[in-house]
Tab-separated table of C-alpha atoms in Angstrom:
chain	number	residue	atom	x	y	z
A	28	PRO	CA	107.259	24.746	19.162
A	29	PRO	CA	106.626	26.286	16.089
A	30	ALA	CA	104.704	24.564	13.535
A	31	SER	CA	105.967	22.584	10.845
A	32	SER	CA	105.245	23.793	7.410
A	33	SER	CA	104.186	20.894	5.506
A	34	SER	CA	100.588	20.509	4.146
A	35	SER	CA	99.313	18.561	6.336
A	36	SER	CA	99.353	20.155	9.772
A	37	LEU	CA	96.763	22.633	10.982
A	38	SER	CA	96.806	25.972	10.618
A	39	SER	CA	97.666	27.924	13.788
A	40	SER	CA	94.715	30.177	13.199
A	41	PRO	CA	91.506	29.648	15.738
A	42	ASN	CA	89.570	29.096	12.748
A	43	PRO	CA	90.770	26.794	10.117
A	44	THR	CA	89.273	26.248	6.959
A	45	THR	CA	87.579	22.854	5.718
A	46	SER	CA	90.551	22.698	3.274
A	47	GLN	CA	93.388	22.863	5.857
A	48	ILE	CA	91.279	20.235	8.156
A	49	PRO	CA	93.442	16.714	7.518
A	50	GLN	CA	90.171	14.774	5.391
A	51	ASN	CA	89.178	10.921	6.362
A	52	PRO	CA	90.063	8.527	3.932
A	53	ASN	CA	87.858	6.193	4.706
A	54	PRO	CA	84.388	7.650	5.784
A	55	PRO	CA	82.246	5.320	7.787
A	56	PRO	CA	79.302	4.217	5.642
A	57	SER	CA	75.875	6.147	5.630
A	58	THR	CA	73.189	4.349	7.322
A	59	PRO	CA	70.547	3.357	4.791
A	60	GLN	CA	67.210	4.730	5.265
A	61	VAL	CA	64.251	2.234	6.560
A	62	GLN	CA	61.165	3.058	5.683
A	63	VAL	CA	58.686	2.465	8.645
A	64	PRO	CA	55.077	0.882	7.642
A	65	TYR	CA	52.307	3.037	7.092
A	66	GLY	CA	50.662	1.635	10.582
A	67	MET	CA	53.667	1.990	12.612
A	68	ARG	CA	54.552	5.751	11.759
A	69	GLN	CA	53.141	7.172	14.691
A	70	ILE	CA	54.767	4.922	17.061
A	71	SER	CA	57.648	6.434	19.224
A	72	SER	CA	58.740	3.549	21.234
A	73	ILE	CA	59.189	-0.409	21.267
A	74	ILE	CA	59.482	-3.023	23.748
A	75	ALA	CA	60.287	-6.276	22.507
A	76	ILE	CA	60.073	-9.477	24.774
A	77	SER	CA	61.577	-12.293	23.255
A	78	SER	CA	63.058	-15.321	23.684
A	79	CYS	CA	63.906	-18.812	22.137
A	80	LYS	CA	62.142	-20.966	24.340
A	81	GLY	CA	58.990	-21.632	24.288
A	82	GLY	CA	56.698	-21.699	27.767
A	83	VAL	CA	58.850	-18.661	29.805
A	84	GLY	CA	56.332	-16.149	30.305
A	85	LYS	CA	57.089	-13.833	26.927
A	86	SER	CA	53.208	-13.052	26.680
A	87	THR	CA	52.843	-13.038	30.459
A	88	THR	CA	55.336	-10.378	31.209
A	89	ALA	CA	54.101	-8.528	27.758
A	90	VAL	CA	50.858	-8.296	28.959
A	91	ASN	CA	51.679	-7.387	32.779
A	92	LEU	CA	54.123	-4.750	31.137
A	93	ALA	CA	51.224	-2.803	29.090
A	94	PHE	CA	48.790	-2.922	31.277
A	95	SER	CA	51.063	-1.472	34.414
A	96	LEU	CA	52.709	1.164	31.893
A	97	ARG	CA	48.551	1.915	31.251
A	98	ALA	CA	47.789	2.379	34.586
A	99	LEU	CA	50.901	4.684	34.548
A	100	ASN	CA	48.680	6.763	31.815
A	101	HIS	CA	50.777	5.601	28.567
A	102	THR	CA	49.053	4.964	25.860
A	103	VAL	CA	50.158	1.776	24.769
A	104	GLY	CA	49.655	-1.168	22.324
A	105	ILE	CA	50.487	-5.091	22.116
A	106	PHE	CA	51.304	-7.074	19.005
A	107	ASP	CA	51.505	-11.100	19.093
A	108	ALA	CA	53.930	-12.230	16.508
A	109	ASP	CA	53.127	-15.523	17.380
A	110	VAL	CA	50.809	-17.059	14.091
A	111	TYR	CA	51.507	-20.408	15.229
A	112	GLY	CA	49.877	-20.799	19.038
A	113	PRO	CA	48.741	-16.871	19.881
A	114	SER	CA	48.851	-16.571	23.652
A	115	LEU	CA	47.051	-13.064	23.543
A	116	PRO	CA	43.522	-13.929	22.629
A	117	THR	CA	43.659	-16.700	25.689
A	118	MET	CA	44.637	-13.434	28.064
A	119	VAL	CA	42.949	-11.052	27.257
A	120	THR	CA	39.698	-10.599	25.868
A	121	PRO	CA	38.856	-7.342	24.234
A	122	GLU	CA	36.126	-5.303	24.714
A	123	SER	CA	34.839	-6.129	21.058
A	124	ASP	CA	35.687	-8.561	18.975
A	125	ALA	CA	34.204	-7.121	16.043
A	126	VAL	CA	37.945	-6.971	13.242
A	127	ARG	CA	37.212	-2.878	11.733
A	128	PHE	CA	39.071	-1.502	9.278
A	129	ILE	CA	39.777	2.236	8.700
A	130	GLY	CA	40.410	2.825	5.308
A	131	ARG	CA	42.864	0.137	4.208
A	132	GLN	CA	44.020	-0.609	7.659
A	133	ILE	CA	42.917	-2.728	10.579
A	134	ALA	CA	42.099	-0.954	14.013
A	135	PRO	CA	43.531	-2.295	16.463
A	136	LEU	CA	41.212	-4.189	19.262
A	137	GLU	CA	41.337	-2.681	22.752
A	138	ARG	CA	41.155	-3.606	26.395
A	139	ASP	CA	40.728	-1.087	29.227
A	140	GLY	CA	42.682	1.552	26.659
A	141	VAL	CA	46.006	-0.722	25.729
A	142	ARG	CA	45.730	-1.739	21.863
A	143	LEU	CA	45.833	-5.180	20.938
A	144	MET	CA	46.835	-6.614	17.692
A	145	SER	CA	47.182	-10.592	17.062
A	146	PHE	CA	46.561	-13.492	14.256
A	147	GLY	CA	44.778	-15.332	17.140
A	148	TYR	CA	42.500	-12.456	16.675
A	149	VAL	CA	41.109	-12.147	12.840
A	150	ASN	CA	42.030	-16.393	12.494
A	151	GLU	CA	40.272	-19.150	14.606
A	152	GLY	CA	43.098	-21.073	16.500
A	153	SER	CA	46.912	-21.379	15.066
A	154	ALA	CA	48.774	-21.192	11.248
A	155	VAL	CA	50.130	-23.501	9.190
A	156	MET	CA	52.444	-21.946	7.294
A	157	ARG	CA	56.441	-21.772	6.592
A	158	GLY	CA	59.420	-19.069	7.117
A	159	PRO	CA	58.403	-16.935	4.147
A	160	MET	CA	54.512	-17.049	4.728
A	161	VAL	CA	54.927	-16.055	8.386
A	162	THR	CA	57.025	-13.014	6.917
A	163	GLN	CA	54.813	-11.821	4.571
A	164	LEU	CA	51.951	-12.232	7.187
A	165	LEU	CA	53.885	-10.242	9.801
A	166	ASP	CA	54.717	-7.930	7.395
A	167	GLN	CA	51.379	-7.088	6.541
A	168	PHE	CA	50.374	-7.300	10.581
A	169	LEU	CA	52.817	-4.583	10.695
A	170	SER	CA	51.951	-2.569	8.037
A	171	LEU	CA	48.365	-2.563	7.547
A	172	THR	CA	47.379	-2.480	11.437
A	173	GLN	CA	46.635	1.263	12.508
A	174	TRP	CA	48.235	2.195	16.046
A	175	GLY	CA	47.624	5.571	15.911
A	176	ASP	CA	49.749	7.403	18.373
A	177	LEU	CA	51.805	4.999	21.029
């Protein structure tokens, strides 16, 4: 059938100009740019282990997964985000427990090539904090830990 002569149809030529292509009146909203914390800029992948229930093996799974990936020659780090009762320090003893700073950033501790960071490594016991304080503390840990290439 012949092309209609209305102005909204596409040209029958093989390379229509952009003025000939109908425009979407409702373009999708642009995705906002997320600013990656400085210490996390060299991290290529993140695997999150989470649950809304305690005592189900989240830390055990995370530690086993991290050391298994390390055994396969991947560069790996574990971040224990539990400030109320961190379990990474009871499961993994770092080669050195001295917290070091690289400029204004914290160097993660290490064990057998796996980089480690937990509130429990820098503070004895658990913390008594509420939501906004916990959020700020986790934000600082994520942005101030210098993970390097992971």
